[in-house]
Amino acid sequence: MTATITPPVKVPQPDAPPARAPRLTLRQRLSKWDVKYSPYAYVAPFFILFGLIGLFPLGYTFVVSLNNWNLLTGPGEWVGLGNFATELSDPFFWNSLFNTVSIFFLSAVPQLIAAVVIAAILDQNLRAKTFWRMSVLIPYVVTPVAVTLIFSSAFSEKYGLINNILQAVHLAPVGWMTDVFPSHIAIATMVNWRWTGYNALILLAAMQAVPRDIHESAALDGAGQFRRFFSITLPSIRPTMIFVIITATIGGLQIFTEPKLFNPTVSTPGGNDRQYQTTVLYLWDLAFNRQSFGKASAVAWLLFLVIVLFGVLNFLISRRIASTEARVAKKRSARALARSRAEAELTSGFVPGVSPELAEHDAHDPLHDPSEEKR
């Protein structure tokens, strides 16, 4: 007799209610909000100050440029882009822009070259390094007014130190305050004297951040000091160089104090013939001498666009240089790898198209004649 066991029938149970999440306490909620929202609170002061000091004046200046705004009477009639069209057709504006760009190139290029050289010298193992590093910062500490008064006296055409030295060596005196190019050189000299040490310290900090073991490895491989500087140091400090170039560009295109105080005896800002009147000085003349705030605001916006254009050009040039150096480094490494492979093949006696076992057997075979393979 066979017994049959019937399995028990499972009765479906009703779904259990979902577990309710535990209620957070006030302290836990505050901790969660702190983790989630505190980073925004930390960065908020910067954006608030940037909006109040940077964006709002920029937008308000654009609104002023669309009106015939007077310094005393305030907003006038709406002229739209008329102030921009007037200034773009004004020869004084283009003269100021030419003077600004000329002084900028005469100051920025020598300034950056001298800053790199000074930083490279200070990066060496010198005696009293702290003294020399602090010494190059002294011109930056001196107020621009004092610097301008000293250099304007030195570049004076009648009794200035520079012309006296030129006459002592039987050279003709130079019209530093009346001619266009000499006045640009004089103002650029003031800018270079004040800002070269400041940029040199920034570049020095970047040079000291380059790992020393890279220089030691290159020296062991036979690279000289100049080769290490141009192949290791300069490529390593490229981001800092870009920062210095951009800041020098912005400061050079906004130059005001040096040309304003260079010759305070003349009534026209920038010389009698406006030979060294920069764009910011021309803007100041429009706003406070001619009382035309609308045109001055239009010039400010045009200068802002010029600075943005120079910044974009600097970015594109630096990126092009970086990509070119990367391609050159890639080709150089590929050639070195191919050379090392060829040397390894010659050392091991490997012949392309012949297996290493056969090549080794032929090398030990006294009856093997390599000329037979050529035939």
C-alpha positions in Angstrom: 0.0 0.0 0.0 1.5 3.3 -1.1 0.9 6.4 0.9 0.6 9.7 -1.0 1.8 12.8 0.8 0.0 16.0 -0.4 2.2 19.1 -0.1 0.6 21.8 2.0 -1.2 24.6 0.1 0.4 28.0 0.6 -2.2 30.6 1.4 -1.2 34.0 -0.1 -0.5 36.6 2.6 -1.6 40.1 2.2 1.2 42.6 1.2 2.8 44.1 4.2 2.6 47.8 4.4 5.8 49.6 3.3 8.2 50.5 6.1 7.9 54.1 7.0 11.1 56.1 6.9 12.2 57.2 10.3 11.4 60.8 11.1 14.5 62.9 11.0 15.2 65.1 14.0 15.9 68.8 13.7 19.6 68.3 14.2 19.7 65.7 11.5 17.8 67.9 9.1 20.1 70.8 9.8 23.2 68.6 9.2 21.7 67.5 5.9 21.0 71.1 4.8 24.5 72.0 5.9 26.1 69.4 3.6 23.8 70.3 0.7 23.6 74.1 0.8 26.7 75.3 2.7 29.0 75.2 -0.4 26.7 77.7 -2.2 26.9 79.9 0.9 30.7 79.8 0.9 31.0 81.0 -2.7 28.1 83.4 -2.6 30.1 86.4 -1.3 32.3 86.4 -4.3 29.4 86.3 -6.8 27.6 89.0 -4.8 30.6 91.3 -4.8 31.3 90.5 -8.5 27.7 91.4 -9.4 27.8 94.7 -7.4 31.3 95.8 -8.4 31.7 94.2 -11.8 28.4 93.3 -13.6 26.2 96.2 -12.4 28.7 99.0 -13.4 29.2 97.3 -16.7 25.5 97.1 -17.5 24.8 100.6 -16.1 27.6 102.0 -18.3 26.0 100.4 -21.3 22.7 102.1 -20.4 24.5 105.5 -20.0 26.1 105.0 -23.4 22.7 104.8 -25.1 21.8 108.3 -23.8 23.0 111.8 -24.4 24.1 111.9 -20.7 25.6 115.1 -19.3 27.8 115.3 -16.1 25.7 118.1 -14.6 22.2 117.7 -16.0 22.1 114.0 -15.9 20.3 111.7 -18.5 19.3 113.4 -21.7 17.6 112.2 -24.9 17.8 108.6 -26.1 20.3 108.3 -28.9 20.7 104.5 -29.1 24.0 103.5 -30.7 24.6 107.1 -31.9 27.4 107.6 -29.4 29.2 104.5 -30.6 28.9 105.6 -34.3 30.2 109.1 -33.3 33.2 107.8 -31.5 34.0 105.2 -34.3 34.2 108.1 -36.7 36.2 110.4 -34.4 39.9 110.6 -35.3 40.7 111.4 -31.6 39.4 108.0 -30.6 41.5 106.1 -33.1 44.5 108.2 -32.2 44.1 107.3 -28.5 43.7 103.6 -29.5 46.9 103.7 -31.6 48.8 105.3 -28.7 47.4 102.7 -26.2 48.4 99.8 -28.4 51.8 101.3 -29.1 52.6 101.9 -25.5 51.2 98.4 -24.6 53.6 96.6 -27.0 56.6 98.8 -26.0 55.9 97.9 -22.3 54.5 94.4 -22.3 57.0 92.6 -24.5 60.2 93.9 -22.9 58.6 93.6 -19.5 57.8 89.9 -19.9 61.2 89.1 -21.3 62.9 90.9 -18.5 60.7 89.3 -15.9 61.5 85.8 -17.2 65.2 86.6 -17.1 65.1 88.0 -13.6 63.1 85.1 -12.4 65.5 82.6 -13.9 68.4 84.4 -12.2 66.6 84.5 -8.8 65.9 80.8 -9.2 69.6 80.0 -9.0 71.4 79.3 -5.7 72.4 82.9 -4.9 73.6 84.4 -1.7 71.0 86.6 0.2 68.2 85.3 -2.0 65.5 86.9 0.2 67.2 90.3 -0.1 67.3 90.1 -3.9 63.7 88.9 -4.2 62.5 91.7 -2.0 64.6 94.2 -3.9 62.8 93.6 -7.2 59.5 94.3 -5.6 60.5 97.8 -4.4 59.4 99.6 -7.6 56.0 98.1 -7.3 55.7 99.4 -3.7 56.4 103.0 -4.8 53.3 104.9 -5.6 52.6 105.6 -9.3 52.5 109.3 -8.7 56.0 109.4 -7.3 57.2 107.2 -10.1 55.7 109.4 -12.7 57.1 112.6 -11.2 60.6 111.1 -11.0 60.6 109.9 -14.6 58.9 113.0 -16.0 61.8 115.0 -14.5 64.3 112.6 -15.9 62.8 112.7 -19.4 62.4 116.5 -19.3 63.5 118.0 -22.7 65.5 121.0 -21.3 67.0 120.0 -18.0 66.3 116.2 -17.9 68.9 113.7 -16.9 68.5 111.6 -20.1 69.0 114.5 -22.5 72.0 115.7 -20.4 73.6 112.3 -20.7 72.9 112.3 -24.5 74.5 115.7 -24.9 77.5 114.7 -22.8 78.2 112.0 -25.4 77.7 114.5 -28.2 74.2 113.2 -29.3 71.2 115.4 -30.1 68.6 115.8 -27.4 65.3 113.9 -27.9 61.8 115.4 -27.6 60.6 112.9 -25.0 57.4 115.0 -24.4 56.6 116.4 -27.8 57.4 113.6 -30.3 55.1 110.6 -30.6 57.5 107.6 -30.5 59.9 109.0 -27.9 57.0 109.8 -25.6 55.7 106.3 -26.0 59.1 104.9 -25.1 59.3 107.2 -22.0 55.9 106.1 -20.7 56.6 102.4 -21.4 59.9 102.8 -19.4 57.9 103.9 -16.4 55.5 100.9 -16.8 58.4 98.5 -17.2 60.2 99.8 -14.2 57.2 99.4 -11.9 55.8 96.1 -13.0 58.8 94.0 -14.1 59.7 92.9 -10.6 56.1 92.0 -9.7 55.8 89.7 -12.7 59.2 88.3 -12.0 58.2 87.1 -8.5 55.1 85.4 -9.9 57.2 83.6 -12.5 59.8 82.7 -9.8 57.1 81.0 -7.7 56.1 79.0 -10.8 59.7 78.0 -11.5 60.3 76.8 -8.0 57.2 74.5 -8.3 58.9 72.6 -11.1 60.2 69.3 -9.7 64.0 69.3 -9.3 64.4 65.6 -10.2 63.4 66.4 -13.8 66.3 68.9 -14.0 68.6 66.3 -12.4 67.5 63.6 -14.9 68.0 66.0 -17.8 71.4 67.0 -16.5 72.5 63.3 -16.2 71.4 62.8 -19.8 73.7 65.6 -20.9 71.3 68.5 -21.2 72.9 71.9 -20.6 71.5 74.7 -18.4 70.0 76.6 -21.4 68.6 73.4 -22.8 66.9 72.6 -19.5 65.5 76.1 -19.2 63.9 76.1 -22.7 62.9 72.5 -22.7 61.7 71.9 -19.1 61.3 75.2 -17.2 59.4 77.3 -19.8 56.9 74.5 -20.8 56.3 73.7 -17.2 55.4 77.3 -16.3 53.1 77.9 -19.3 49.9 78.4 -17.3 51.6 81.0 -15.2 53.0 82.7 -18.3 49.5 82.9 -19.8 48.2 84.4 -16.5 51.0 87.0 -16.5 50.4 87.8 -20.2 46.6 88.3 -19.7 47.1 90.5 -16.7 49.8 92.5 -18.5 47.4 92.9 -21.4 44.5 94.2 -19.3 46.8 96.6 -17.3 48.6 97.8 -20.4 45.3 98.6 -22.3 43.9 100.4 -19.3 47.0 102.7 -18.7 46.0 106.1 -17.3 48.2 107.4 -14.4 51.5 107.5 -16.3 50.3 109.5 -19.4 48.1 111.7 -17.2 51.0 112.9 -15.0 53.8 112.6 -17.5 53.7 116.3 -18.5 51.3 118.1 -16.1 52.2 121.5 -17.6 50.1 121.1 -20.7 46.4 121.8 -20.7 45.4 119.0 -23.1 45.5 115.5 -21.5 48.0 113.5 -23.4 50.2 116.3 -24.8 49.5 119.4 -26.9 49.0 117.2 -30.0 47.6 114.3 -28.1 50.7 112.4 -29.0 50.5 110.1 -26.0 46.8 110.3 -25.1 45.6 106.8 -24.3 42.1 105.6 -24.6 41.4 105.8 -20.8 42.8 109.3 -20.8 40.6 110.2 -23.7 37.6 108.7 -21.9 38.5 110.8 -18.8 38.7 113.9 -21.0 35.3 113.2 -22.5 33.6 112.6 -19.1 35.1 115.4 -16.9 36.3 118.1 -19.3 33.6 117.9 -22.0 31.0 116.6 -19.6 29.8 114.0 -22.1 29.1 110.9 -20.0 27.3 109.2 -22.9 30.3 109.3 -25.2 32.7 108.4 -22.4 30.6 105.3 -21.6 30.6 104.3 -25.3 34.4 104.6 -25.3 34.6 102.5 -22.2 32.5 99.7 -23.8 34.6 99.9 -27.0 37.8 99.5 -24.8 36.2 96.6 -23.1 35.6 94.9 -26.4 39.2 95.6 -27.4 40.5 94.0 -24.2 38.3 90.9 -24.8 39.6 90.7 -28.3 43.2 90.7 -27.1 42.4 88.2 -24.4 40.9 85.8 -27.0 44.0 86.2 -29.2 46.2 85.4 -26.3 44.2 82.3 -25.6 44.3 81.1 -29.2 48.0 81.7 -29.6 48.8 79.9 -26.3 46.7 77.0 -27.3 48.3 76.8 -30.7 51.7 76.8 -29.1 50.7 74.1 -26.7 49.3 71.9 -29.4 52.4 72.4 -31.6 54.7 71.5 -28.7 52.6 68.4 -28.0 52.9 67.3 -31.7 56.6 67.9 -31.7 57.0 65.9 -28.4 55.0 63.1 -29.8 57.1 62.9 -33.0 60.3 63.1 -31.0 59.2 60.2 -28.7 58.1 58.2 -31.8 61.5 58.7 -33.4 63.3 57.8 -30.1 61.2 54.6 -29.8 61.9 53.6 -33.4 65.6 54.3 -32.8 65.7 52.2 -29.7 63.9 49.3 -31.5 66.4 49.4 -34.3 69.3 49.4 -31.9 67.7 46.4 -30.1 67.3 44.5 -33.4 70.9 45.1 -34.4 72.1 44.1 -31.0 70.1 40.8 -31.0 70.9 40.0 -34.6 67.3 40.0 -35.6 66.6 40.2 -39.4 63.2 41.3 -40.5 61.3 38.6 -42.2 63.4 35.8 -40.6 62.4 34.1 -37.4 64.9 34.5 -34.5 65.4 30.7 -34.3 66.4 30.4 -38.0 68.6 33.4 -37.7 70.4 31.9 -34.7 70.7 28.5 -36.5 72.2 30.2 -39.6 74.6 32.2 -37.5 76.0 29.0 -36.0 76.0 27.0 -39.2 79.5 27.0 -40.7 78.2 26.2 -44.2 75.8 29.1 -44.2 76.8 31.9 -46.6 74.9 35.2 -46.2 75.7 36.1 -49.8 73.5 33.3 -51.0 70.5 35.0 -49.5 71.2 38.2 -51.4 71.5 36.3 -54.6 
